Each structure stands twice: as C-alpha cells, then as structure tokens.
Short mmCIF file of C-alpha atoms in Angstrom, two decimals:
data_model
loop_
_atom_site.label_atom_id
_atom_site.label_comp_id
_atom_site.label_asym_id
_atom_site.label_seq_id
_atom_site.Cartn_x
_atom_site.Cartn_y
_atom_site.Cartn_z
CA MET A 1 -14.70 -31.88 28.30
CA GLY A 2 -13.02 -29.80 25.12
CA THR A 3 -13.08 -25.99 23.98
CA THR A 4 -13.86 -25.34 20.63
CA ALA A 5 -11.52 -23.06 19.15
CA HIS A 6 -13.91 -19.35 18.33
CA SER A 7 -12.80 -18.02 14.99
CA PRO A 8 -13.14 -14.08 14.56
CA LEU A 9 -13.50 -14.77 11.20
CA ARG A 10 -17.10 -15.74 11.09
CA GLY A 11 -20.18 -14.02 9.88
CA ARG A 12 -20.44 -10.65 9.26
CA ASN A 13 -16.26 -10.44 9.98
CA LEU A 14 -15.73 -12.98 7.33
CA ALA A 15 -17.68 -11.34 5.06
CA VAL A 16 -16.09 -7.78 5.65
CA TYR A 17 -12.88 -9.62 5.34
CA CYS A 18 -13.55 -11.26 2.09
CA PHE A 19 -15.15 -7.76 0.45
CA LEU A 20 -11.39 -5.90 1.85
CA CYS A 21 -9.50 -9.00 0.16
CA ALA A 22 -11.62 -8.32 -3.16
CA VAL A 23 -11.26 -4.17 -3.14
CA TRP A 24 -7.82 -4.11 -1.89
CA GLY A 25 -6.28 -7.54 -3.86
CA SER A 26 -7.68 -5.43 -7.30
CA THR A 27 -6.05 -2.88 -7.03
CA TRP A 28 -3.52 -2.96 -9.83
CA LEU A 29 -6.22 -4.17 -12.16
CA VAL A 30 -8.87 -1.60 -11.21
CA ILE A 31 -6.19 1.12 -12.16
CA LYS A 32 -5.07 -0.22 -15.38
CA ILE A 33 -9.06 -0.46 -16.31
CA GLY A 34 -9.88 2.94 -15.56
CA LEU A 35 -7.08 4.74 -17.16
CA GLN A 36 -8.68 3.79 -20.33
CA TYR A 37 -11.14 6.40 -19.44
CA LEU A 38 -9.87 8.90 -16.90
CA PRO A 39 -6.15 10.26 -16.99
CA PRO A 40 -3.92 9.08 -14.00
CA LEU A 41 -4.02 11.62 -11.49
CA ARG A 42 -7.85 12.47 -12.34
CA PHE A 43 -8.67 8.67 -11.65
CA ALA A 44 -6.37 8.88 -8.43
CA GLY A 45 -7.93 11.57 -6.74
CA ILE A 46 -11.33 10.35 -7.75
CA ARG A 47 -11.13 6.84 -6.45
CA MET A 48 -9.01 8.24 -3.27
CA GLY A 49 -11.59 10.90 -2.64
CA ALA A 50 -14.74 7.99 -3.12
CA ALA A 51 -12.45 5.78 -0.73
CA CYS A 52 -12.21 8.97 2.01
CA LEU A 53 -16.23 9.34 1.79
CA LEU A 54 -16.78 5.59 2.01
CA LEU A 55 -14.41 5.04 4.98
CA ALA A 56 -14.71 8.67 7.01
CA PRO A 57 -17.92 7.43 8.42
CA PHE A 58 -16.33 3.93 9.82
CA ALA A 59 -13.84 6.29 11.28
CA PHE A 60 -15.40 8.87 12.81
CA ARG A 61 -18.52 6.47 14.54
CA ARG A 62 -16.60 5.52 17.38
CA GLY A 63 -15.42 7.83 20.33
CA LEU A 64 -11.72 7.88 19.85
CA ALA A 65 -9.14 9.99 21.36
CA ARG A 66 -8.38 13.42 19.77
CA PRO A 67 -4.85 13.68 18.72
CA MET A 68 -2.90 16.00 19.69
CA SER A 69 -1.47 18.79 17.08
CA ARG A 70 2.03 16.89 16.72
CA GLU A 71 0.35 13.77 15.87
CA VAL A 72 -2.05 15.46 13.42
CA ARG A 73 1.26 16.74 11.56
CA TYR A 74 2.36 13.78 11.33
CA MET A 75 -1.21 12.35 10.07
CA ALA A 76 -1.20 14.78 7.39
CA LEU A 77 2.44 13.91 6.22
CA ALA A 78 1.86 10.06 6.27
CA GLY A 79 -1.82 10.29 4.21
CA PHE A 80 0.21 13.10 1.81
CA LEU A 81 3.33 10.22 1.34
CA GLN A 82 0.97 6.94 1.25
CA ILE A 83 -2.27 7.84 -0.34
CA GLY A 84 -1.25 11.32 -2.07
CA VAL A 85 2.45 10.40 -3.50
CA SER A 86 2.46 6.86 -3.38
CA TYR A 87 -0.59 6.32 -5.29
CA ALA A 88 0.50 8.95 -7.79
CA LEU A 89 3.43 7.29 -8.70
CA VAL A 90 1.50 4.03 -9.43
CA PHE A 91 -1.46 5.63 -11.67
CA VAL A 92 1.18 7.40 -13.75
CA ALA A 93 3.16 4.42 -14.07
CA GLU A 94 0.73 1.97 -14.87
CA GLN A 95 0.31 3.78 -18.13
CA TRP A 96 3.85 2.73 -19.10
CA ILE A 97 3.67 -1.33 -17.34
CA GLY A 98 0.88 -3.57 -16.83
CA SER A 99 -0.44 -4.37 -13.80
CA GLY A 100 1.16 -7.80 -12.93
CA LEU A 101 4.37 -5.98 -12.84
CA THR A 102 3.29 -3.13 -10.79
CA ALA A 103 2.24 -5.52 -8.27
CA LEU A 104 5.39 -7.16 -8.28
CA LEU A 105 7.75 -4.18 -8.00
CA PHE A 106 5.54 -2.92 -5.40
CA GLY A 107 5.73 -6.34 -3.48
CA THR A 108 9.05 -4.65 -2.70
CA PHE A 109 7.50 -2.69 -0.02
CA PRO A 110 8.27 -4.71 3.60
CA ILE A 111 11.72 -5.01 2.37
CA TRP A 112 11.69 -0.77 2.03
CA VAL A 113 9.99 -0.75 5.18
CA GLY A 114 12.67 -3.10 6.71
CA ILE A 115 15.54 -1.40 5.68
CA PHE A 116 13.87 1.59 7.14
CA ALA A 117 12.56 0.50 10.08
CA HIS A 118 16.24 -0.63 11.00
CA SER A 119 17.37 2.93 10.45
CA PHE A 120 14.62 4.81 12.59
CA LEU A 121 13.07 2.66 14.54
CA PRO A 122 15.65 0.97 17.33
CA ASN A 123 13.69 -1.45 18.25
CA GLU A 124 13.34 -2.97 14.84
CA PRO A 125 16.86 -4.45 13.51
CA LEU A 126 16.87 -5.52 9.86
CA THR A 127 17.35 -9.55 10.34
CA ARG A 128 17.82 -12.41 8.02
CA ARG A 129 14.23 -13.68 9.10
CA THR A 130 12.81 -10.02 8.15
CA LEU A 131 14.65 -10.28 5.02
CA GLY A 132 13.84 -13.96 4.17
CA ALA A 133 10.37 -13.12 4.96
CA ALA A 134 10.25 -10.15 2.69
CA ALA A 135 11.97 -12.18 0.42
CA LEU A 136 9.88 -14.87 0.09
CA GLY A 137 6.42 -12.81 0.32
CA LEU A 138 8.23 -11.15 -3.23
CA SER A 139 9.08 -14.36 -4.61
CA GLY A 140 5.41 -15.29 -4.33
CA VAL A 141 4.44 -12.36 -5.71
CA ALA A 142 6.66 -13.13 -8.95
CA LEU A 143 5.75 -16.55 -8.69
CA ILE A 144 1.63 -15.65 -9.39
CA GLN A 145 2.86 -12.32 -11.91
CA GLY A 146 5.62 -14.50 -13.71
CA PRO A 147 3.76 -14.64 -17.06
CA ALA A 148 2.37 -10.87 -17.18
CA VAL A 149 6.76 -10.03 -15.77
CA ALA A 150 7.94 -11.91 -18.89
CA ARG A 151 5.48 -10.14 -21.51
CA ALA A 152 6.76 -6.91 -19.57
CA PHE A 153 10.54 -7.69 -20.91
CA GLN A 154 9.07 -7.58 -24.07
CA SER A 155 8.35 -4.47 -24.18
CA ASP A 156 9.67 -0.85 -24.49
CA PRO A 157 13.01 -0.61 -22.54
CA HIS A 158 11.89 3.25 -21.95
CA ALA A 159 8.02 2.45 -20.71
CA LEU A 160 9.63 -0.36 -18.36
CA LEU A 161 12.10 1.99 -16.97
CA ARG A 162 9.63 4.85 -16.15
CA GLY A 163 6.81 2.90 -14.98
CA GLY A 164 9.18 0.58 -13.18
CA GLY A 165 11.07 3.42 -11.35
CA LEU A 166 8.12 5.11 -10.44
CA VAL A 167 6.57 1.94 -8.99
CA PHE A 168 10.10 1.37 -6.70
CA GLY A 169 9.27 5.29 -5.97
CA SER A 170 5.83 4.69 -5.05
CA ALA A 171 7.01 1.23 -2.70
CA ILE A 172 9.56 3.38 -1.02
CA VAL A 173 7.31 6.09 -0.13
CA SER A 174 4.74 3.92 1.28
CA ALA A 175 6.95 1.94 3.30
CA PHE A 176 9.05 5.25 4.86
CA SER A 177 5.30 6.35 5.65
CA ASN A 178 4.60 3.36 7.55
CA VAL A 179 7.65 3.79 9.59
CA ILE A 180 6.47 7.42 10.44
CA ILE A 181 3.63 6.30 11.41
CA LYS A 182 5.11 3.54 13.62
CA LYS A 183 7.51 5.77 15.07
CA HIS A 184 4.96 8.78 15.80
CA LEU A 185 1.33 8.09 15.96
CA GLY A 186 1.35 5.00 17.70
CA ARG A 187 -0.83 6.52 20.50
CA VAL A 188 -3.12 7.59 17.41
CA ASP A 189 -6.32 4.84 16.47
#
C-alpha cells in the first residue's frame, strides 16, 4: 500500500545533472589551465562562444513565447553583465591568483545577490537567515579551498589585490545581473 517516491534524478536526468556539475564545477580550474595557452579575453571569448553554440539549440528547440522588445533589452543587458563582464573579470583575474582563491572570492556572490535583492526587489528582504545561509555556503568553499587560499597569501600582495579585486567585481556584477533577471524577466523562459 505504500507509495514509492519517484526521484526526477534518474536515468537521463541524472546523467545530465552529473555532466552539468562536472562542467560548471570545473570552471575555475579550466580557466587556469586555458590561460597557459591563450590570452584571457580571447580564451573567455572562445569558451563563451563554444558554450553558446552548444546550448543555443536546446534553448530554441522548445516553442517558447517570443520576448517583448523591453525584455530583449534586459536580456541583452543581463547577458552582457553576467557572461561578458563577469567572466572577462574572472579570466583576467586568474592571471594573478589561483583557482582556489578565485572560487572562494566568487563565493561571495550569494551575499551580493541578497544585498541587491533587498534594494531592488521589495519582496526579498535581507534577513539574518539569508545572510547566515550565504555565510555558511562561503564557509564551505573556504573549508574546501583552505590550502589554496593559504598559499595565495604567500604570493605577491599586488597580484593578490589586482586579481582579488577583479573577482569581487565579477561576483558583484553577476549578482546584480541576477537581480535584473528576477525583476524584469520573470515571464521569459
């Protein structure tokens, strides 16, 4: 008489989930490796162009509602900020700092989202719970990346400031872009 819980993460869905975790979870390391062979902005352009070519067919295969011109402008702004500016900052930053420190500094992203959402989205106040959850997540990244972060503080302080500042900028720009998406693109799939 009991019912069995049906998990959506089985078979193909589980395979796709694992693939996406591997792709997105390796971002910082792949950037560091790629920078050994290509200048940062060229590598960023190639990586984002390849991602666009791979993902665009999935986005267009469903019969989605056509966005209004105002939404298209917000989509362009959000894409420019989140993919263009944010990733350009990360790719340039990783010339000076390691991927572990990059991951930790970009891990401040949820904190910035909370701050921007509090300011621009009336139904999303910044609460202790929100801040606590963001701090807990950041602590987890710090724990995982601890050795890499410790090594970073033994390097050139000017490189650390340049790279660290760019990654903080990237997290801030990405967070702001996410709030733009939530505020103006809720109807867009």
